[in-house]
Amino acid sequence: MSKRVPTPDEIRAWPATVDVPTAGRAFGVGRDESYRLAREGHFPVPVLRLGRYLRVTRAAVLEALGIADPATTHHRLS
């Protein structure tokens, strides 16, 4: 079974952090390859080690993919 790449709106709906395989899907990378890249320090975005868990921030994924994140976009009032 092939997993599809999530849409920008689906990524924006992710929680603040996601596991490495979930983030990997955004880059078209499978579970095993995502963990290998994270372990070798070559994952496309910074990986956070929280105890025994590896997490990636939604904001880092959005930025790496060039997708605007309305939650971090600041509008200046005129």
XYZ file of C-alpha atoms in Angstrom:
78
model
C 0.000 0.000 0.000
C 1.434 3.347 -1.044
C 0.765 6.325 1.184
C 0.069 9.589 -0.556
C 1.742 12.878 0.192
C -0.473 15.054 2.421
C -1.921 18.259 1.025
C -0.836 21.656 2.390
C -4.161 21.962 4.250
C -3.668 18.538 5.823
C -0.177 19.511 6.987
C -1.495 22.805 8.411
C -4.006 20.739 10.428
C -1.287 18.605 12.054
C -0.550 19.130 15.750
C 2.460 21.312 16.635
C 4.770 18.270 16.460
C 4.454 14.975 14.609
C 6.431 11.754 14.522
C 9.191 11.246 11.974
C 7.217 8.930 9.650
C 4.334 11.418 9.460
C 6.712 14.257 8.612
C 8.513 12.026 6.136
C 5.289 11.495 4.192
C 5.227 15.247 3.458
C 8.555 14.768 1.657
C 7.500 11.565 -0.093
C 9.683 9.420 2.167
C 8.546 6.153 3.756
C 8.720 5.127 7.405
C 12.006 3.185 7.368
C 13.765 5.762 5.197
C 12.498 8.586 7.450
C 13.991 6.938 10.534
C 17.256 6.212 8.709
C 17.570 9.835 7.587
C 16.774 11.101 11.092
C 19.302 8.714 12.663
C 22.004 9.818 10.198
C 21.201 13.519 10.637
C 19.976 13.918 7.045
C 16.240 14.392 7.568
C 15.005 17.426 5.561
C 14.117 19.363 8.744
C 15.467 19.372 12.320
C 14.438 16.367 14.398
C 13.760 16.817 18.106
C 14.631 13.984 20.475
C 12.120 14.016 23.327
C 13.118 11.142 25.568
C 12.888 8.085 23.354
C 10.648 9.844 20.829
C 11.688 11.636 17.665
C 9.446 14.548 16.729
C 9.366 17.165 13.983
C 7.585 20.507 14.180
C 4.767 21.265 11.786
C 6.247 24.746 11.293
C 9.584 23.305 10.102
C 7.833 21.043 7.577
C 5.712 23.911 6.256
C 8.747 26.176 5.953
C 10.847 23.526 4.188
C 8.050 22.944 1.688
C 7.471 26.680 1.163
C 3.908 26.503 2.459
C 2.524 29.543 4.286
C 1.437 28.873 7.858
C -1.420 31.204 8.817
C -0.703 30.500 12.488
C 2.701 32.216 12.188
C 1.868 34.835 9.591
C 1.614 38.267 11.171
C -0.463 40.924 9.496
C 0.301 44.545 10.120
C -2.628 46.791 10.721
C -2.572 50.090 8.795
